Coordinates of C-alpha atoms and ligand atoms in Angstrom, one line a residue:
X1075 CA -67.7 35.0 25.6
X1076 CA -64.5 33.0 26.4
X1077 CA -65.4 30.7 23.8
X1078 CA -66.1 32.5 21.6
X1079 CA -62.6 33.9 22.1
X1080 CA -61.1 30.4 21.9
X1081 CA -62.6 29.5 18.6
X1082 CA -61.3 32.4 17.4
X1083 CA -58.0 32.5 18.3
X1084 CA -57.3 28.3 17.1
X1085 CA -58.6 29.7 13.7
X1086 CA -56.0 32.3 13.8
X1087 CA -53.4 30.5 15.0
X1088 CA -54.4 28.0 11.8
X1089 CA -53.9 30.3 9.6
X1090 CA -50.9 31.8 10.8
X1091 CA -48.6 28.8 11.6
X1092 CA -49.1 27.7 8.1
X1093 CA -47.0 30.8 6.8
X1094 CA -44.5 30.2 8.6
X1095 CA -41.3 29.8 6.6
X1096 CA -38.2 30.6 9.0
X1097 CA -37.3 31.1 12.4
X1098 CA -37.6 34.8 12.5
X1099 CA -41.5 34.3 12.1
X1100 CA -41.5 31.5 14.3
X1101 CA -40.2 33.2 17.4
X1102 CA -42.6 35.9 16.5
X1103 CA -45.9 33.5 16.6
X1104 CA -44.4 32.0 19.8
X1105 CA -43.9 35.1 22.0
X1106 CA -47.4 36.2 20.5
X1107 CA -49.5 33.1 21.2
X1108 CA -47.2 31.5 24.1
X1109 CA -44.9 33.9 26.2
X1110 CA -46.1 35.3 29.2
X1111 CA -48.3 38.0 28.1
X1112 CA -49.0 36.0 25.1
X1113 CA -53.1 35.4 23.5
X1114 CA -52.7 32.0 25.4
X1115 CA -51.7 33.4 28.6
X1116 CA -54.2 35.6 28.2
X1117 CA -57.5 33.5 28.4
X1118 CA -56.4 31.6 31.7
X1119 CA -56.7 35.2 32.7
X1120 CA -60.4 35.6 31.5
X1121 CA -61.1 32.3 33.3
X1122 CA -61.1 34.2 36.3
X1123 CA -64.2 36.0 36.1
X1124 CA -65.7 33.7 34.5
X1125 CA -68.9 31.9 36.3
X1126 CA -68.2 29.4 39.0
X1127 CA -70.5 26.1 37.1
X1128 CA -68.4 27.0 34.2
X1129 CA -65.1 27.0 35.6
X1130 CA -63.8 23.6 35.5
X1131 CA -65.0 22.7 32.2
X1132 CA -63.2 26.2 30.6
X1133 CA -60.5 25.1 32.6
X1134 CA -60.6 21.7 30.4
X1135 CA -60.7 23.3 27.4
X1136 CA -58.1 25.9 27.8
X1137 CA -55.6 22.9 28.6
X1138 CA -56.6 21.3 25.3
X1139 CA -56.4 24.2 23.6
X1140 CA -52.7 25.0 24.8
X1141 CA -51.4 21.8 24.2
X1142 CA -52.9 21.8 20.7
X1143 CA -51.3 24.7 19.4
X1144 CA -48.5 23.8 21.3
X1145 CA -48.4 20.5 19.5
X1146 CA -49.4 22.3 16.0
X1147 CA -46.2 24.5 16.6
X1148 CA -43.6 21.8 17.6
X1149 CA -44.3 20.0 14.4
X1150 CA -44.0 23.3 12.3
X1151 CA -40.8 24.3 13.9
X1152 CA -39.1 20.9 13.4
X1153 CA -40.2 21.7 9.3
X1154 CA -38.5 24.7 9.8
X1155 CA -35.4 23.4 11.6
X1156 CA -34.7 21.3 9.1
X1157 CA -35.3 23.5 6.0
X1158 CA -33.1 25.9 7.5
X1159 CA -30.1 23.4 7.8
X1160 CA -30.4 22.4 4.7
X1161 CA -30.4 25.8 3.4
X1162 CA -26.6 26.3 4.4
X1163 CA -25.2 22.9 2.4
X1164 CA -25.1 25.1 -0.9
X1165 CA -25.0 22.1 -3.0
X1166 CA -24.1 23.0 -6.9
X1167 CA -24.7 19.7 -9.0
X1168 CA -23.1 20.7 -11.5
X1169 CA -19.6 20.3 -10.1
X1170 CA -17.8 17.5 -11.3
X1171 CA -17.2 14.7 -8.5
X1172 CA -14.5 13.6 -6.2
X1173 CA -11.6 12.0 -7.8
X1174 CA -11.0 8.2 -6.4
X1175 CA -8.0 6.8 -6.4
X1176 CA -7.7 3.2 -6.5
X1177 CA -4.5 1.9 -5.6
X1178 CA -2.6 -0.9 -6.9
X1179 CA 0.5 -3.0 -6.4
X1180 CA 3.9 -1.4 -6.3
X1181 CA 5.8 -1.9 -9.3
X1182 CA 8.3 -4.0 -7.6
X1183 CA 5.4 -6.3 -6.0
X1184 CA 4.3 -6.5 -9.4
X1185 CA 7.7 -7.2 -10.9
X1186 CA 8.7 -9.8 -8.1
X1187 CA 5.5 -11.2 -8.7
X1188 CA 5.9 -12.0 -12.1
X1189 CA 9.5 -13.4 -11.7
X1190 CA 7.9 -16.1 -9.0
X1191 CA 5.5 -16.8 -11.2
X1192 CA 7.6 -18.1 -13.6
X1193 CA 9.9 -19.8 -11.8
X1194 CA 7.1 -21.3 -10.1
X1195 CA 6.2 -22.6 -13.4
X1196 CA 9.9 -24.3 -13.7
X1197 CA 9.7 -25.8 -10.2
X1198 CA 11.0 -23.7 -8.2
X1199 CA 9.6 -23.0 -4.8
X1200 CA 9.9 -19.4 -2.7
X1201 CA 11.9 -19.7 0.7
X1202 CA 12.8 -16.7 2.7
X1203 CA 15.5 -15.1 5.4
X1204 CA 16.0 -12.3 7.6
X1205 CA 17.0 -8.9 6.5
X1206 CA 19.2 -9.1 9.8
X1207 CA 22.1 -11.9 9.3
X1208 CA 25.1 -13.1 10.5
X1209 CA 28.2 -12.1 9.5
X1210 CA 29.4 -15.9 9.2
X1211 CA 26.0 -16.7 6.8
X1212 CA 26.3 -13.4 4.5
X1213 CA 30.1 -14.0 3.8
X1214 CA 32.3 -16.9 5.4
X1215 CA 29.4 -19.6 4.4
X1216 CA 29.6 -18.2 1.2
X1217 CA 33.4 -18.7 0.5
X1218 CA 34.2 -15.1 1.0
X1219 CA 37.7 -14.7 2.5
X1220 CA 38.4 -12.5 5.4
X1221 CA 39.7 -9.9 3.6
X1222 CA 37.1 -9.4 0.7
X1223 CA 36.6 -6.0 -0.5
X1224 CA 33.0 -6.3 -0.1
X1225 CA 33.4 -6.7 4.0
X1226 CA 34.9 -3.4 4.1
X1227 CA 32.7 -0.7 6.4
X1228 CA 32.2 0.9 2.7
X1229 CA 29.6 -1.4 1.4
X1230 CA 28.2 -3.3 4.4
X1231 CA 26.0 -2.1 7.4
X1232 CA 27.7 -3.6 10.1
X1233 CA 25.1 -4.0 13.4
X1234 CA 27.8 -5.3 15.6
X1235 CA 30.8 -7.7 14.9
X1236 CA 28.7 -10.9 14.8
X1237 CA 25.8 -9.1 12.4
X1238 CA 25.4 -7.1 9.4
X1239 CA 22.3 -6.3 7.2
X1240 CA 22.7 -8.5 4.7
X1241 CA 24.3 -7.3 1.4
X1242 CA 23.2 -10.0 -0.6
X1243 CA 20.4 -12.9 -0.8
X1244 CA 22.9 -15.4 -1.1
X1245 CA 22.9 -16.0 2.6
X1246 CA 19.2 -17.5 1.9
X1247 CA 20.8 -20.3 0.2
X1248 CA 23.1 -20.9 3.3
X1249 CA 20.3 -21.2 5.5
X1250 CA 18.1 -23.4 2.8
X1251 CA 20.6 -26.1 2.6
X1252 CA 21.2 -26.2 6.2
X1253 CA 17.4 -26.9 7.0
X1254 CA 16.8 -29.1 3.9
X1255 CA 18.2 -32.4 2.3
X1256 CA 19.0 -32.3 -1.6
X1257 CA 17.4 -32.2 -4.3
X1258 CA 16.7 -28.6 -3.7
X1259 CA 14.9 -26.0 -5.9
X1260 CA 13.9 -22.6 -4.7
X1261 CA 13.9 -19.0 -5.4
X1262 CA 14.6 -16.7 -2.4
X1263 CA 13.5 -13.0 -2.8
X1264 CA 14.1 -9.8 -0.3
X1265 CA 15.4 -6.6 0.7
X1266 CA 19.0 -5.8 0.7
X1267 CA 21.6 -3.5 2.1
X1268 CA 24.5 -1.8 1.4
X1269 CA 26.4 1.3 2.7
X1270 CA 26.7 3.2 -0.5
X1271 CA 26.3 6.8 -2.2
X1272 CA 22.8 7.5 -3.2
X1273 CA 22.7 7.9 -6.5
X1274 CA 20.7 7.4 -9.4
X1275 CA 22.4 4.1 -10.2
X1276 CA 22.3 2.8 -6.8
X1277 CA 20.6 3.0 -3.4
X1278 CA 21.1 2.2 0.6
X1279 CA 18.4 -0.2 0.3
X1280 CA 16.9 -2.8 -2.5
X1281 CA 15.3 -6.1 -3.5
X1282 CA 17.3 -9.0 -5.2
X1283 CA 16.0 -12.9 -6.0
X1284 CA 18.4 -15.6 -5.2
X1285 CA 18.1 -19.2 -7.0
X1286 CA 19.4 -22.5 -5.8
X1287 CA 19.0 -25.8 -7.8
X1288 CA 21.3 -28.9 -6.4
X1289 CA 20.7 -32.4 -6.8
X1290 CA 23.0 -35.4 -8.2
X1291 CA 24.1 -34.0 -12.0
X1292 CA 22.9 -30.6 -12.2
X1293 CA 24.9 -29.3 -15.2
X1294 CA 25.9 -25.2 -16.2
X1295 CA 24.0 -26.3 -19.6
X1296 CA 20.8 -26.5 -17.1
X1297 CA 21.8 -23.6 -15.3
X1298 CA 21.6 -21.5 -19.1
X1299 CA 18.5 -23.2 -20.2
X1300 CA 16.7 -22.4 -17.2
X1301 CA 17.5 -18.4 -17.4
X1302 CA 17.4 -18.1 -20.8
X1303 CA 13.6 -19.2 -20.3
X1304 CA 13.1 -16.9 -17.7
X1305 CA 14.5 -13.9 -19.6
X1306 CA 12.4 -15.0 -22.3
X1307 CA 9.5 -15.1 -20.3
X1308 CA 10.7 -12.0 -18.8
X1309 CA 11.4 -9.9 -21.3
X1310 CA 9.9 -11.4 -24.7
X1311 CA 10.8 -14.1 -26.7
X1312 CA 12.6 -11.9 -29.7
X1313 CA 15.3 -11.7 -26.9
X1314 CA 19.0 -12.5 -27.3
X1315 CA 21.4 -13.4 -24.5
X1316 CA 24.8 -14.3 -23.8
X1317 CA 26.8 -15.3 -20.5
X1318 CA 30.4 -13.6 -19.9
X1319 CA 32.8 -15.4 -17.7
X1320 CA 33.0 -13.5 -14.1
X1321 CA 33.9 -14.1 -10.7
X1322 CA 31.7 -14.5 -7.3
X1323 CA 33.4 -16.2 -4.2
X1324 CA 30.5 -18.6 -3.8
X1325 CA 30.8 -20.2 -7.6
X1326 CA 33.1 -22.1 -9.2
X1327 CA 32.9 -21.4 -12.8
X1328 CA 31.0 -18.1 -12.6
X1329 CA 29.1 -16.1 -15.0
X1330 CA 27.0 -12.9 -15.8
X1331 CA 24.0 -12.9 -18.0
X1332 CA 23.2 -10.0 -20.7
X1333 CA 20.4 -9.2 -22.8
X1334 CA 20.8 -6.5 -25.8
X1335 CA 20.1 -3.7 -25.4
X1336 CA 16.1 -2.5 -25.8
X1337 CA 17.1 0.6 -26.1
X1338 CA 19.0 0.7 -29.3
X1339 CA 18.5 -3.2 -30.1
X1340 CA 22.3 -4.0 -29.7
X1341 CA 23.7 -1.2 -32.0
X1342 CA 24.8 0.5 -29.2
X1343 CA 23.9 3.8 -26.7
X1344 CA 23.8 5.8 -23.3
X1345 CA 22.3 3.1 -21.6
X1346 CA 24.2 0.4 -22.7
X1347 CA 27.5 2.1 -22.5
X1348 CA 28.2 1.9 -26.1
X1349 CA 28.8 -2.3 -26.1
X1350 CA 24.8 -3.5 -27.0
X1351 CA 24.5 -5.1 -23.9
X1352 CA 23.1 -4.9 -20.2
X1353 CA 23.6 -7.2 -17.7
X1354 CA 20.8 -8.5 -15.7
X1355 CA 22.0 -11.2 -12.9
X1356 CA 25.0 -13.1 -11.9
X1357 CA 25.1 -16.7 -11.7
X1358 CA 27.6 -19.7 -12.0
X1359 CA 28.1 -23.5 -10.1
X1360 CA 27.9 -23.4 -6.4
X1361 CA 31.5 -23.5 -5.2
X1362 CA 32.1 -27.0 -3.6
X1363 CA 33.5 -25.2 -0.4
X1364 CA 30.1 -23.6 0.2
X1365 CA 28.8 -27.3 0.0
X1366 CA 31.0 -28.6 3.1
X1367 CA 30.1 -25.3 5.0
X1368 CA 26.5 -26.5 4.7
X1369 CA 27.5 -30.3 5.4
X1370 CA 26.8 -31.3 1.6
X1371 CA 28.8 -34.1 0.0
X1372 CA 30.4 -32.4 -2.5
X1373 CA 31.6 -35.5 -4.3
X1374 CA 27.9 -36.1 -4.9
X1375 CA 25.7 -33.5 -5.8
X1376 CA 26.3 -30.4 -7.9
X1377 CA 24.3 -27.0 -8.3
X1378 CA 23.8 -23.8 -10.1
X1379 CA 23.5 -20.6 -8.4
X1380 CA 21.8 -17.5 -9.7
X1381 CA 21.3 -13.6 -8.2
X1382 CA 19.0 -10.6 -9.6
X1383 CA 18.6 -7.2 -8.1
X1384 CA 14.9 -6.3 -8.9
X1385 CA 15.1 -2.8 -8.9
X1386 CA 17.6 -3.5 -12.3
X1387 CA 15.6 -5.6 -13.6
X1388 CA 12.1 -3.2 -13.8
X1389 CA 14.5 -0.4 -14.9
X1390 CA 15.5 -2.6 -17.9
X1391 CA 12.3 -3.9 -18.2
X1392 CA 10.0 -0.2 -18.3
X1393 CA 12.6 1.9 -18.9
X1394 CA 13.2 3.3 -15.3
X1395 CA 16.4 5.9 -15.3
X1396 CA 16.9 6.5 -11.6
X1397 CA 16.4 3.8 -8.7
X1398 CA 15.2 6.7 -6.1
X1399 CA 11.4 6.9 -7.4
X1400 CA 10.9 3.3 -6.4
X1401 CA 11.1 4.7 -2.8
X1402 CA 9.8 8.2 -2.7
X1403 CA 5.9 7.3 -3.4
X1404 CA 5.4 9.8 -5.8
X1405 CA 1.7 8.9 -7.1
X1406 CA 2.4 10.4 -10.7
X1407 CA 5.0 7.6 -10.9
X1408 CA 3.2 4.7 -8.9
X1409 CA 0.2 5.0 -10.9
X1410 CA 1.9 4.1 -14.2
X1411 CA 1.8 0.5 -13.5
Ligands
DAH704 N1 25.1 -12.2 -4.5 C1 25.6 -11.5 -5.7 C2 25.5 -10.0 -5.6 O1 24.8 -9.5 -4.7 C3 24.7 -12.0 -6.9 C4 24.9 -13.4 -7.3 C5 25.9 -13.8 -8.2 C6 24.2 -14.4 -6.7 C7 26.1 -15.1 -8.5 C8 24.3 -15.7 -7.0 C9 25.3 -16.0 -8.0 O2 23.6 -16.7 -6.5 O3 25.5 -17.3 -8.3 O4 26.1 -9.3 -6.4

């Protein structure tokens, strides 16, 4: 009688865990088959009565029954488990993908790469200083006087009377000759400061390249081949150039370099203020009293000086009208270049 029952209710159980499809009929099959008062449950129940030889070998398979369907049922409700969960990720292929965006070099990097790069070319080699200088290396080394407009609180960051943020990279070349013997050739990019209005023509903070060349007969006619090459390089070989006479504390004869105008090709415009011209750097002979501050023999060894802010110089170059968007990280204009 009882096993009869038990054959029947496995084949049941077969049939009815195999149309199983969610948890809702799950639960149902388990509080029918294994709760308390469930078919299971029921049978030990029937093993009472039944006859004592019999016992212990109903008992046996009773225990295999249970853990068979229990068995049979774990593995179906792990199905479900997992159907179910995917079931809630509503996954529509046809929606186009995630945008990835690669990033790239900052224009600057970019820009003061290239500009190493050629000077590299010509010889030069890169040498660095600290942002945070002294007061006697970013203007008395450099010839300025003590009462030089560009000390004034106006312009420069003053940390304390000693140090300043520098306001230049011309310091670099103060600390270059100190540590090294001539000849000498390097270019010395970084950031600046200086304590002006924001506008879009100037900024708190930039980048500038500083050039040194000395050694025994370095001539101004060296001093304009080497930067006309560079602009060349620069800027494309169609360029013209000129140098105007001007005045820097740290070089004696000074100069400024121009190219025309790519605007309006030298005919004149906004940009280039109506004269067909735009100046990119400032250069000139290093002054012979900023050789004794470095402990140079002046007598022997001449030098050309040369300064570029590179901020001006990727304006000119790409057509940039306001200094700012190099610093606000905008990604619409980053990921023009
Ligand atoms: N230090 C100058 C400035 O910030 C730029 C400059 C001019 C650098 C002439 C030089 C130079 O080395 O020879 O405006």
């Amino acid at each position: 009688m009882l096993q009869e029952k038990i054959e029947q209710i496995k084949k049941d159980f077969s049939i009815e865990i195999s149309n199983i499809n969610n948890d809702k009929q799950l639960e149902e099959l388990r509080v029918k088959y294994f709760s308390k008062n469930g078919l299971v449950a029921s049978l030990f129940i029937l093993l009472k009565d039944a006859n004592k030889d019999e016992k212990p070998q109903l008992g046996k398979v009773l225990n295999t029954l249970r853990s068979e369907l229990q068995n049979q049922f774990n593995i179906v409700r792990e199905q479900v488990s997992k159907s179910e969960s995917s079931k809630n990720i509503n996954v529509d292929l046809s929606l186009p993908g995630l945008e990835r965006n690669v990033g790239s070099k900052h224009i600057l990097t970019q820009t003061l790469d290239e500009i190493k790069s050629i000077f590299k070319g010509m010889g030069f080699s890169v040498f660095e200083g600290p942002e945070l200088e002294s007061d006697y290396n970013n203007f008395e080394a450099l010839n300025f006087p003590p009462d030089h407009p560009a000390r004034d609180m106006q312009d420069t960051f003053f940390i304390s009377d000693e140090f300043v943020l520098r306001t230049h990279t011309s310091p670099v070349q103060i600390r270059l000759m100190k540590e090294q013997k001539p000849p000498v050739r390097a270019i010395m990019p970084g950031r600046v400061y200086r304590n002006e209005a924001v506008s879009s023509r100037s900024y708190c903070m930039f980048h500038q390249v500083e050039g040194l060349y000395v050694d025994t007969d370095v001539t101004f006619a060296e001093l304009k081949g080497t930067l006309a090459s560079f602009a060349k390089q620069f800027y494309g070989n169609n360029l013209k150039f000129r140098f105007r006479p001007s005045f820097f504390p740290f070089t004696e004869p000074s100069a400024e370099m121009d190219i025309t105008c790519f605007i309006c090709n030298g005919a004149g415009c906004k940009i280039c203020k109506h004269t067909g011209w735009l100046e990119i750097l400032g250069c000139g002979m290093v002054d012979p009293n900023v050789f004794d501050n470095v402990n140079y023999d002046n007598e022997k060894y001449t030098g050309y000086a040369f300064g570029m802010g590179i901020e001006r110089i990727a304006m000119l170059k790409y057509g940039i009208k306001d200094i700012r968007v190099f610093f606000e990280n905008d990604y619409r204009f980053l990921k023009q270049f």
